[in-house]
Coordinates of C-alpha atoms and ligand atoms in Angstrom, one line a residue:
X1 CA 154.6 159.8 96.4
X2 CA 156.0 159.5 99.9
X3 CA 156.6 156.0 101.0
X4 CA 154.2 156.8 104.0
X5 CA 152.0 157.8 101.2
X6 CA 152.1 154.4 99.2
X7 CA 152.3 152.4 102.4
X8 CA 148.7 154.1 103.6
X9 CA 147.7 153.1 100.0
X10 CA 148.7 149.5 100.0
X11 CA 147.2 148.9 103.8
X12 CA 143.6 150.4 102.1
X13 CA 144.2 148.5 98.7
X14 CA 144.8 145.6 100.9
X15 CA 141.8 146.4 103.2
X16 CA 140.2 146.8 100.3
X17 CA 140.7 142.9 99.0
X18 CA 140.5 141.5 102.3
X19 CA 137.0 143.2 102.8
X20 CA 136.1 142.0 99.2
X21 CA 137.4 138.8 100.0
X22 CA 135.3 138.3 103.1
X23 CA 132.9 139.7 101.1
X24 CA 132.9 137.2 98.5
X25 CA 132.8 134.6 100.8
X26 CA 129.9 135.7 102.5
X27 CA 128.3 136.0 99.4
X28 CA 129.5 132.4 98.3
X29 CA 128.1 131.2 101.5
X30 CA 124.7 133.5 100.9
X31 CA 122.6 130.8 99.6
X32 CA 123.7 128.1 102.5
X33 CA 123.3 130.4 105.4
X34 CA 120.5 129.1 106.9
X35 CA 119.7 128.3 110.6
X36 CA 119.1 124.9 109.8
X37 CA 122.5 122.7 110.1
X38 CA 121.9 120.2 106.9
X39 CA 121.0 123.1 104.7
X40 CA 124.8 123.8 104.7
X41 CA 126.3 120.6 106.0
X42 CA 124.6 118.3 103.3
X43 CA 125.6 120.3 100.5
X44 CA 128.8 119.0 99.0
X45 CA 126.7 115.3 99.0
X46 CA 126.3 114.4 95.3
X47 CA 123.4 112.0 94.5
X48 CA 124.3 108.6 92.6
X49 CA 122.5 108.0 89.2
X50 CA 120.7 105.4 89.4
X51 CA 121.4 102.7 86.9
X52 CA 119.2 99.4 88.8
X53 CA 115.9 99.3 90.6
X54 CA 116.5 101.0 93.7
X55 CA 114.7 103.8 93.3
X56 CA 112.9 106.4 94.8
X57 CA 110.0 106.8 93.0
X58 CA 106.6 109.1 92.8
X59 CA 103.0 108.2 92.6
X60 CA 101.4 110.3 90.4
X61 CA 97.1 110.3 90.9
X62 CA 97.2 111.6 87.0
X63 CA 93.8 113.1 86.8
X64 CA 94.6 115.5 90.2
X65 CA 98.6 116.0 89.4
X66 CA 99.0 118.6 86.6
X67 CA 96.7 120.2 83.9
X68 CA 97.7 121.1 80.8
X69 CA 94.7 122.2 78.7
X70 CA 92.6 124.5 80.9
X71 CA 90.1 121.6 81.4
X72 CA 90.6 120.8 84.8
X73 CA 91.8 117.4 84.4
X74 CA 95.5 116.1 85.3
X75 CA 97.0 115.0 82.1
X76 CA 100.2 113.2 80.6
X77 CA 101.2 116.6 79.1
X78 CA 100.8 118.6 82.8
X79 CA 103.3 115.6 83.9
X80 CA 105.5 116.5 81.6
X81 CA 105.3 120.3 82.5
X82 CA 106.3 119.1 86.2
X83 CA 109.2 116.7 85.5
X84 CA 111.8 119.4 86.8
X85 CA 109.9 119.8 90.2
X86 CA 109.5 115.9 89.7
X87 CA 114.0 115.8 89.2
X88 CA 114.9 118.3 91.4
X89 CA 112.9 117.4 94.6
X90 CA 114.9 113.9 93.8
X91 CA 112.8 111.5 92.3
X92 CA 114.3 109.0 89.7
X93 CA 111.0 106.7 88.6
X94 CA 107.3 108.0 88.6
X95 CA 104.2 105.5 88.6
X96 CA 101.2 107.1 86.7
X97 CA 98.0 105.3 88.4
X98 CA 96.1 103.9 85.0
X99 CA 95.8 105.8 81.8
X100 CA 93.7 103.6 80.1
X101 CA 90.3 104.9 78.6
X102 CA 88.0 104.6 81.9
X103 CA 84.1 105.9 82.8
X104 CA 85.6 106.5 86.3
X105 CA 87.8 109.1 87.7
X106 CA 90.2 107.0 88.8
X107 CA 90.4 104.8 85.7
X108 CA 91.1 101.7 87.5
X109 CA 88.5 100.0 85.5
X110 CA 89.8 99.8 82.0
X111 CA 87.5 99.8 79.0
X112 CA 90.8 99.3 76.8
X113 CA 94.4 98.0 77.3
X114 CA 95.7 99.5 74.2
X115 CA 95.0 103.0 74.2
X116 CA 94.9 106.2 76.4
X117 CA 92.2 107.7 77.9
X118 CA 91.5 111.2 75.5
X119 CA 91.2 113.2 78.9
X120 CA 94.7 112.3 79.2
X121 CA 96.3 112.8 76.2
X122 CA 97.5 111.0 73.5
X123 CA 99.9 108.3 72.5
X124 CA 102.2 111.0 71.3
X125 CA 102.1 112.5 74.8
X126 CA 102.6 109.3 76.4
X127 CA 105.7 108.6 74.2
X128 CA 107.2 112.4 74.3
X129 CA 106.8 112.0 78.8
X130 CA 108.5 109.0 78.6
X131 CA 111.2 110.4 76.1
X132 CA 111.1 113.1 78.6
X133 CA 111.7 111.1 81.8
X134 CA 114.5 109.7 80.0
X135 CA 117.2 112.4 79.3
X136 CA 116.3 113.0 83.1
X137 CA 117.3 109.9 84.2
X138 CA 113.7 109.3 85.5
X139 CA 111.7 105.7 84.3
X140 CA 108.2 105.3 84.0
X141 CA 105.9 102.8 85.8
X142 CA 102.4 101.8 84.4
X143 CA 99.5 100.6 86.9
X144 CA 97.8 97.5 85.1
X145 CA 94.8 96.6 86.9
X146 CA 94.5 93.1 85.4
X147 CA 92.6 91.2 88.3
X148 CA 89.4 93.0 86.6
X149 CA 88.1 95.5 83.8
X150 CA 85.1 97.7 83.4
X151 CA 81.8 96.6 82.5
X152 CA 82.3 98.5 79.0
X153 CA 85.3 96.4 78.4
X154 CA 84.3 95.4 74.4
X155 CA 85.1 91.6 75.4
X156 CA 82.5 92.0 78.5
X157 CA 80.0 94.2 76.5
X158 CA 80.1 91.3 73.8
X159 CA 79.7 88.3 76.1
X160 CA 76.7 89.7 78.2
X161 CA 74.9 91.2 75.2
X162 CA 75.5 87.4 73.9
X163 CA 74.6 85.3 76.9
X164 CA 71.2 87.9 77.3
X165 CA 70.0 86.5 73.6
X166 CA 71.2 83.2 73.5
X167 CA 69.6 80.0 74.8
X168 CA 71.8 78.7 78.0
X169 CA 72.7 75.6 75.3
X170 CA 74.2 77.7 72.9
X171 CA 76.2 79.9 75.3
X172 CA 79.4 78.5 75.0
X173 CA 79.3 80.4 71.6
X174 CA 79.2 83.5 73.1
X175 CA 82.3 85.4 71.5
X176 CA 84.8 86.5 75.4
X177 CA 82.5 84.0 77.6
X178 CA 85.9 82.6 79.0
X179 CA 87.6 86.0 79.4
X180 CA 85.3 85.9 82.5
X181 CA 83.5 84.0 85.3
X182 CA 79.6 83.6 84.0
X183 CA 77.7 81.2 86.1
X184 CA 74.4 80.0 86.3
X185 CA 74.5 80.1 90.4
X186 CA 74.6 83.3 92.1
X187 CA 77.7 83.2 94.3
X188 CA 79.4 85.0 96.6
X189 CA 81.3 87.9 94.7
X190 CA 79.2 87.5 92.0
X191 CA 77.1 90.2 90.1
X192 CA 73.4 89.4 88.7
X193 CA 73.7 90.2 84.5
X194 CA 70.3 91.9 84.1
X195 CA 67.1 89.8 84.5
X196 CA 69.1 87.0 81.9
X197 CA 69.9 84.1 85.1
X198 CA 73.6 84.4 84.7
X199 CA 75.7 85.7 86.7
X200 CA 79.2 86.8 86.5
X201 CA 82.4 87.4 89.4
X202 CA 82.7 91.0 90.2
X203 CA 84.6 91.5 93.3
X204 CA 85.6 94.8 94.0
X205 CA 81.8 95.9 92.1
X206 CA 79.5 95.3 89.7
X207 CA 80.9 97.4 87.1
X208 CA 84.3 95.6 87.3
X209 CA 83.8 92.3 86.1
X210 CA 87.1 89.6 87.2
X211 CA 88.6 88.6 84.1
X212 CA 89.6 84.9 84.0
X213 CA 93.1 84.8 84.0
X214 CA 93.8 81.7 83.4
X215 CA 91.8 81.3 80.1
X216 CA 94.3 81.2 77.2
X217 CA 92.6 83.9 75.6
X218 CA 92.8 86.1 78.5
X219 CA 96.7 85.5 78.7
X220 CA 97.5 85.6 74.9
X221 CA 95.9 89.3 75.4
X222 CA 97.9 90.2 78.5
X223 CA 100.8 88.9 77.1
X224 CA 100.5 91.6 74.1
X225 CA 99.5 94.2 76.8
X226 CA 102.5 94.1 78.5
X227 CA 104.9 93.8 74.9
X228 CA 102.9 97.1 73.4
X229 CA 103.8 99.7 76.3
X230 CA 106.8 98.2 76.6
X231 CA 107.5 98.9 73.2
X232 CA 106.2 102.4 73.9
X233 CA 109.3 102.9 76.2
X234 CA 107.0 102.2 79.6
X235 CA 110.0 101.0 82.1
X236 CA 108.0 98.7 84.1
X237 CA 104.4 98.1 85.5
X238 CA 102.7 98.4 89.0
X239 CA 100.2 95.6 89.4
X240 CA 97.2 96.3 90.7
X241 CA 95.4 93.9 93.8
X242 CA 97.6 91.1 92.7
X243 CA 96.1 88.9 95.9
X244 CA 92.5 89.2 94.4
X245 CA 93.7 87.6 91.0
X246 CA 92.6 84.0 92.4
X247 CA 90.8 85.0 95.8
X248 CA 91.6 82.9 98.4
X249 CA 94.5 81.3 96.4
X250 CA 97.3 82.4 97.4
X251 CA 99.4 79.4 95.2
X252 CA 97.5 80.7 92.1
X253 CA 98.1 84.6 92.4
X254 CA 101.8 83.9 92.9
X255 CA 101.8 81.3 90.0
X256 CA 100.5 84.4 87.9
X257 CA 102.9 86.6 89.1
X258 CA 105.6 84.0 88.3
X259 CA 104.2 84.1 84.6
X260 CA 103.8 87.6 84.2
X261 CA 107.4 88.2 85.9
X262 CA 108.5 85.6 82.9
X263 CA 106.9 87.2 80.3
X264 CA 108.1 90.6 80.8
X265 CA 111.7 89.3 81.4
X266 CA 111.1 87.6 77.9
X267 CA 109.8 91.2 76.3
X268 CA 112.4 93.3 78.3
X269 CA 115.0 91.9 80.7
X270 CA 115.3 95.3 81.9
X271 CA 111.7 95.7 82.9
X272 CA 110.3 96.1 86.3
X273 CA 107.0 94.6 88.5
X274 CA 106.1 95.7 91.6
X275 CA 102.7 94.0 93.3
X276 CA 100.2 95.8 95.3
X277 CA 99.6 92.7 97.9
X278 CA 97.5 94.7 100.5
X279 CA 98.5 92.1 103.4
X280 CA 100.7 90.6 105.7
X281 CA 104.8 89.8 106.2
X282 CA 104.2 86.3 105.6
X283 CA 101.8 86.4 102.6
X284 CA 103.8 89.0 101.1
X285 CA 106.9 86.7 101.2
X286 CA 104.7 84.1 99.9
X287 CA 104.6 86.4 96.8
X288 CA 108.2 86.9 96.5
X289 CA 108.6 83.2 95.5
X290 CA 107.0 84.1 92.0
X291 CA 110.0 85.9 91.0
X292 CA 108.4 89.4 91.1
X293 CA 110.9 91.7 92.1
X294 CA 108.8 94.0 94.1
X295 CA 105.5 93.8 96.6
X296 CA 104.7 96.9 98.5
X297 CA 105.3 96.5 102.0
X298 CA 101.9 97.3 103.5
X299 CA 102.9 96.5 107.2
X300 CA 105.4 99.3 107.5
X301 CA 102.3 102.2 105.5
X302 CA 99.0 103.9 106.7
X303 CA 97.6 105.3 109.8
X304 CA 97.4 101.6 111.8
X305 CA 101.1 100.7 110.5
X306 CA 104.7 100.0 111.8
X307 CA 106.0 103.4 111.1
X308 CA 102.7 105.0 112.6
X309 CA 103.5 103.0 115.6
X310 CA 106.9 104.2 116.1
X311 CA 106.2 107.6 115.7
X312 CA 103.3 107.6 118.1
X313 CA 105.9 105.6 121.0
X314 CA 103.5 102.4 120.4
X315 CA 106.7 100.7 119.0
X316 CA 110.4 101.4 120.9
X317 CA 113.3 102.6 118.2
X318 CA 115.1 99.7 118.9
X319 CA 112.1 97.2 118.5
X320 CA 112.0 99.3 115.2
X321 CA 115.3 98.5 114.0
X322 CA 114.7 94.4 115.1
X323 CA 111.7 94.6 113.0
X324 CA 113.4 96.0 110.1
X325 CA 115.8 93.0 110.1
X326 CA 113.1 90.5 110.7
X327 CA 111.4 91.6 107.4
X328 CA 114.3 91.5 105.2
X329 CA 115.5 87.8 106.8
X330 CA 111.3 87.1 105.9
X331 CA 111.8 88.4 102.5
X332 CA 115.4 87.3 101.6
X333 CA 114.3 83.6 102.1
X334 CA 111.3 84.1 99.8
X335 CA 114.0 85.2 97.3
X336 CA 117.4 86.5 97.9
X337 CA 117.3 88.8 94.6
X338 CA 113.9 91.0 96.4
X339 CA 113.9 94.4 96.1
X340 CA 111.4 96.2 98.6
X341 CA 108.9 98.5 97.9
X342 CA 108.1 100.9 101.1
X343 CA 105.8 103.2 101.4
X344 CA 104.0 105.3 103.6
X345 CA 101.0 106.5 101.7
X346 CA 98.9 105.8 98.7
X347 CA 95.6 106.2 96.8
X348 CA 93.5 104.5 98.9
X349 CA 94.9 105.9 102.3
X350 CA 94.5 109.0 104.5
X351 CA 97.0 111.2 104.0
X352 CA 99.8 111.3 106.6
X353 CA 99.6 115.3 107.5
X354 CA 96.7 114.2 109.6
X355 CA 97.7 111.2 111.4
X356 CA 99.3 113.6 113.9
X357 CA 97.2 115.7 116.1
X358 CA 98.8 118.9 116.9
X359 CA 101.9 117.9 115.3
X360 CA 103.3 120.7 113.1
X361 CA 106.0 118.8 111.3
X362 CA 108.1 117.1 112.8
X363 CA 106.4 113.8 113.4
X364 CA 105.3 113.5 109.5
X365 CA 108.9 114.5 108.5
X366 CA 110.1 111.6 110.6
X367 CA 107.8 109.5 109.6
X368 CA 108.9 109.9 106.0
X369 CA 112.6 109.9 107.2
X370 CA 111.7 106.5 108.2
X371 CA 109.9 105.4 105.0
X372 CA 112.9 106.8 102.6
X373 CA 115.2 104.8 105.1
X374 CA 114.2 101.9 104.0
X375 CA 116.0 99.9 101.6
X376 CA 114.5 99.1 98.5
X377 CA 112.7 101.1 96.3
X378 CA 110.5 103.7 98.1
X379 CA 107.4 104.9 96.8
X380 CA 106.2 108.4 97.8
X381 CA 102.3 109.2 97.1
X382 CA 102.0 112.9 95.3
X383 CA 101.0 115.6 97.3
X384 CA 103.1 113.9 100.7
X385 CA 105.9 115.8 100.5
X386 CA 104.3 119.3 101.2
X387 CA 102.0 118.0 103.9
X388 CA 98.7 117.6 102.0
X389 CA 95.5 116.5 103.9
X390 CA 93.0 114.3 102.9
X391 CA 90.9 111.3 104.5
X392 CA 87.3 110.1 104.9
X393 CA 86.3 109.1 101.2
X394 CA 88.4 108.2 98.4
X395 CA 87.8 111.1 96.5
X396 CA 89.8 113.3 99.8
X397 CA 92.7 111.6 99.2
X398 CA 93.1 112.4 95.7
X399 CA 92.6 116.1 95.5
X400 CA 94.3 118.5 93.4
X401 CA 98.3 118.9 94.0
X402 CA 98.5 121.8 95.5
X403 CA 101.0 123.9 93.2
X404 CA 99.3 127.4 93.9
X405 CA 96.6 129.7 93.3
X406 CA 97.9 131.4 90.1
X407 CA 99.4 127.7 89.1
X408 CA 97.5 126.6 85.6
X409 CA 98.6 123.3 86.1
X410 CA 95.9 123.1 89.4
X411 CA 93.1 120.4 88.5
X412 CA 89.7 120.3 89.6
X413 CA 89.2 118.6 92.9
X414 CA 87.6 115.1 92.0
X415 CA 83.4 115.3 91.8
X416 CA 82.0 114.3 95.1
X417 CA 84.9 115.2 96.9
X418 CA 84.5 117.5 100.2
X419 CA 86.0 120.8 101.1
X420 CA 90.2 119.7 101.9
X421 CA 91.8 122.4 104.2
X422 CA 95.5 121.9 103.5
X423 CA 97.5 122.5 106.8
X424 CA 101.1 123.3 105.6
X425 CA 101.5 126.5 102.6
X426 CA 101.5 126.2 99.4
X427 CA 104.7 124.5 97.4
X428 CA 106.5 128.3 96.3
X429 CA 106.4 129.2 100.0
X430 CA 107.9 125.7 101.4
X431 CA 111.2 126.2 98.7
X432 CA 111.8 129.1 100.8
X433 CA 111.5 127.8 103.8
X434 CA 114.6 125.7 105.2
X435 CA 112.3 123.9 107.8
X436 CA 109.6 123.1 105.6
X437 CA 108.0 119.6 105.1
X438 CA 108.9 120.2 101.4
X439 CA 113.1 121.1 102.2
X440 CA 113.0 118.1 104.3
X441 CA 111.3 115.7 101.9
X442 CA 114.1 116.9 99.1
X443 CA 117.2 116.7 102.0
X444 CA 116.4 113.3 102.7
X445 CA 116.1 112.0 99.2
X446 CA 119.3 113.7 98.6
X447 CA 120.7 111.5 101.6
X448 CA 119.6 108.4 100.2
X449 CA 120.4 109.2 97.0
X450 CA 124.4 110.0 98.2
X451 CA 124.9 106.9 100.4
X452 CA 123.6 103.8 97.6
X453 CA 124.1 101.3 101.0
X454 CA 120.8 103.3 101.9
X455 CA 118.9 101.9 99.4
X456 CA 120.7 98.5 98.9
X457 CA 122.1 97.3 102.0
X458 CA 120.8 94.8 104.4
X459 CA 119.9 96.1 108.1
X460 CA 122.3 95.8 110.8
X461 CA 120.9 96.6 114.6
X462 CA 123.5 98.5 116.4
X463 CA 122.7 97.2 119.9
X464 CA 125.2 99.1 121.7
X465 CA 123.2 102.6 120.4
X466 CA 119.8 101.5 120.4
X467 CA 117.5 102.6 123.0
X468 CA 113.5 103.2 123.0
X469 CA 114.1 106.4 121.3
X470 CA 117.2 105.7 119.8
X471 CA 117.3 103.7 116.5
X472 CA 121.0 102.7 114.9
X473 CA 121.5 100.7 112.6
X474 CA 124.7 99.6 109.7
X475 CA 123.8 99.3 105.6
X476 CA 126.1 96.9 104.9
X477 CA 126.4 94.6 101.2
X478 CA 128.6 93.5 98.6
X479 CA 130.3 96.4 96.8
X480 CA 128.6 98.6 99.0
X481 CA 130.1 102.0 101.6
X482 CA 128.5 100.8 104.7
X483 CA 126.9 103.4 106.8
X484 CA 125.6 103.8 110.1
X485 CA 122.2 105.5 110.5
X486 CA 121.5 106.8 114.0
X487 CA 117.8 108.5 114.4
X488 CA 116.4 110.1 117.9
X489 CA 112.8 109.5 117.2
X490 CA 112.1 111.2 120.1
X491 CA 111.1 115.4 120.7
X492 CA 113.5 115.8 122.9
X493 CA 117.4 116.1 122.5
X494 CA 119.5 113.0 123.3
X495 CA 123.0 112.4 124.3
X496 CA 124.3 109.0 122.9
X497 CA 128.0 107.7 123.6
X498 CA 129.5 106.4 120.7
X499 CA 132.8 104.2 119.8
X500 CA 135.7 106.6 120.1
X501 CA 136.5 106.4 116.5
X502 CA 133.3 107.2 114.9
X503 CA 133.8 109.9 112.4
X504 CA 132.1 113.3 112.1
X505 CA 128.8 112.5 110.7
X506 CA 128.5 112.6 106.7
X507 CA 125.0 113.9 106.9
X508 CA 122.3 115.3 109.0
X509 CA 119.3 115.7 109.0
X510 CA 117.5 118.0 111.3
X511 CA 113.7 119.1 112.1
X512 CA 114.9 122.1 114.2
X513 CA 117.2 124.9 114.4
X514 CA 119.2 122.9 117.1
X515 CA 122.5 121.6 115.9
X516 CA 124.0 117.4 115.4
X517 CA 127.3 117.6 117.3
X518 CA 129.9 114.8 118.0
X519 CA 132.3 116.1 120.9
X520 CA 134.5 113.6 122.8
X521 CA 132.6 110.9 121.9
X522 CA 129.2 111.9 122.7
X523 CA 126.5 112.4 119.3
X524 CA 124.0 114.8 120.4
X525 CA 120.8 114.2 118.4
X526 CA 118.4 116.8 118.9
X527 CA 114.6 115.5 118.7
X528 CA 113.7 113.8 115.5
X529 CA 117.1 114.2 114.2
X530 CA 119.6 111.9 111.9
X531 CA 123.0 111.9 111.5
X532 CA 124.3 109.4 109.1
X533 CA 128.0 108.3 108.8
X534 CA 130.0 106.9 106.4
X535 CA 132.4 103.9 107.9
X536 CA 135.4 102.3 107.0
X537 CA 135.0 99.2 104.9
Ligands
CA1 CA1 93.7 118.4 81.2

């Protein structure tokens, strides 16, 4: 061989490995090209385990989430099915809305504590979900509607078939008359039982009867509630309309909460409360003073709330970021140790993909952005984080998750329920899709989920960067990496001037194909964008 010859030979060998080379990386790269900035940029981020309560958690309508036996009915063994989609879109706590044995659909009206209802599953497939949750690093909340049960309730059946054949003398024999509120006197709230003159406190209807929590009975029974699904590996409980436990007593309802808080710190100091108190800043830091560790803070959720406002320009980014402050300073007095519990949606609200007329994504996704950027732990209802619609009566806010046509794990749209259009695809098609509602959902938990000053810090206004469509603002706390979280909240792209020293950003998140870039000192945010940056300590 000539040593032209072999030279020629090495040049193509080397060719060769170069081209294989750039080959390679291409192909390394293949599954982060994308138009979309974060897709790549985001990617070396690794999520913390999460060992405490600040959690990002999913609300799970049971009876529309997943279906395991071909009978149209969400069930504890469809959950189970789901938990990967449930761990890889981030979540690391679910909340099953109740599982007791119920007439209604909903099953917030309990005709047992102690068992599950059959169209459900069993206690076997409650304990192998849970085991299941587990080795994923995922706990599981229980709704415990306690302010009331169902009419069919054995101690309600007992005392009204009682009082109905007993002279009004004799009724204080009535086996479970104190586990609720008879009366003589019709009241207001209060339910006629049959043609007998009693009547009985049934606030929400009259086949929910109020149970009377402060009878010793009553307790005694919640107490060994709360100790047998604990025992059955439950994590923690969300409390159902803890403000209508004592209506119109506020001291009372947070004297309850302080005992039940108590009681399940005496069962399982690990275990976890969060209260469903469907009012204000103020009441809700009332609340706090029982010790619970979590309230759901309605102020910031639904269609007529804070982050609706901002969204909608009703509320300026940097009035935003004020307000955020003033809520934890509310809170924090009630009791430094509060863990929020933002969300955006729930059960009993429109859902979010139609708050926004002609809005195809961007305005939900910031929306969400905003809810997941609280700190605390963040609740996110089923079904949000693919766009679904649904509003007007309960039963539209509750329909089927929608998986996919050829899914078996689609349930039966609850009876009554109208005709949902759905205005964004179907799940399989938003995984492929880098500007999907579904990407963005998982790209922002990811954020959260990399930075744990997201989710733990306190909330520092940047005043220097805030603007009516800019909102900045430091996580900053004991043990913590602060970070600084700049959002444009506006459509259109925005030039901010920041400190000279700022670093590039350490995540982005973007609603666009346009690009975050930090050049001489100037962060240009296209519209409803986020960069977040990781600062010295
Ligand atoms: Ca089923």
């Amino acid at each position: 061989m000539s040593r032209k010859t072999r030279n020629i030979i090495i040049i193509l060998l080397l060719a060769v490995l170069v081209s294989w080379g750039v080959l390679r990386t291409a192909d390394l790269r293949g599954s982060a090209v994308s138009d979309v900035q974060m897709i790549s940029y985001n990617q070396e981020l690794v999520m913390a385990e999460t060992a405490d309560d600040y959690r990002t958690t999913y609300e799970i309508f049971v009876g529309s989430f997943s279906d395991s036996d071909g009978d149209g009915i969400g069930d504890l063994n469809g959950i189970r099915n789901k938990l990967d989609y449930i761990a890889d879109t981030g979540f690391d706590q679910i909340w099953l809305t109740p599982i007791f044995p119920s007439d209604t659909y909903h099953k917030y009206d309990a005709k047992d504590y102690f068992s599950i209802d059959p169209a459900f599953g069993t206690m076997e497939d409650f304990e192998a979900l849970v085991e299941a949750c587990h080795e994923r690093g995922i706990r599981v909340l229980l709704d415990l509607p306690l302010n009331h049960t169902s009419s069919a309730y054995p101690w309600f059946v007992q005392a009204s078939e009682c009082l109905q054949t007993t002279a009004v003398e004799n009724a204080g024999n009535c086996p479970y008359m104190p586990f609720y509120h008879f009366s003589r006197e019709a009241q207001d709230g209060y339910a006629p039982l049959g043609e007998s003159g009693w009547y009985y406190e049934a606030r929400f209807w009259s086949e929910m009867p109020d149970l009377n929590l402060d009878d010793p009975g009553v307790r005694n029974e919640i107490f060994y509630v709360l100790a047998y699904w604990l025992d059955h590996g439950a994590d923690g409980f969300r409390l159902d309309a803890v403000t209508s436990y004592y209506t119109g007593n506020p001291e009372a309802n947070r004297e309850f909460l302080r005992w039940l808080k108590e009681t399940c710190t005496s069962l399982d100091p690990d275990s976890y409360l969060v209260g469903e108190a469907w009012t204000d800043r103020k009441s809700i830091a009332a609340l706090y003073e029982s010790g619970i560790d979590s309230l759901f803070d309605f102020p910031f959720g639904n269609v007529d709330g804070i982050i609706y406002r901002v969204i909608t320009g009703d509320v300026t980014a940097a009035a935003y970021v004020k307000g955020l402050e003033l809520y934890e300073d509310t809170y924090t007095q009630a009791n430094p140790d509060y863990i929020d519990a933002p969300f955006y949606t729930n059960h009993d609200m429109a859902r979010s993909a139609g708050y926004y007329a002609a809005d195809d994504g961007p305005k939900i996704k910031m929306a969400y952005a905003l809810n997941l950027f609280m700190s605390g732990n963040a609740f996110v209802y089923y079904g949000e984080e693919i766009g679904m619609k649904g509003s007007g009566k309960d039963e539209n806010k509750r329909q089927p998750m929608f998986w996919g046509d050829d899914d078996p794990a689609v349930c039966e749209p609850p009876a009554g329920s109208d005709e949902v259009e759905m205005k964004f695809p179907l799940l399989a098609e938003q995984m492929q899709d880098d500007l999907s509602i579904y990407r963005w959902f998982k790209e922002v938990i990811r954020v959260r989920r990399s930075f744990p000053a997201i989710a733990r810090g306190r909330t520092e206004a940047d005043e220097t960067l805030c603007s009516d469509t800019i909102a900045a603002f430091r996580r900053t706390g004991e043990g913590l990496s602060p970070v600084l979280i700049v959002m444009n909240l506006s459509a259109s792209a925005e030039d901010v001037a920041v400190a000279g020293d700022l670093p590039e950003p350490a995540a982005v998140l973007n609603t666009s194909t346009e690009a975050i870039t930090l050049k001489s000192s100037i962060l240009h945010m296209p519209g409803y964008s986020i960069a977040v940056f990781a600062l010295e300590e």
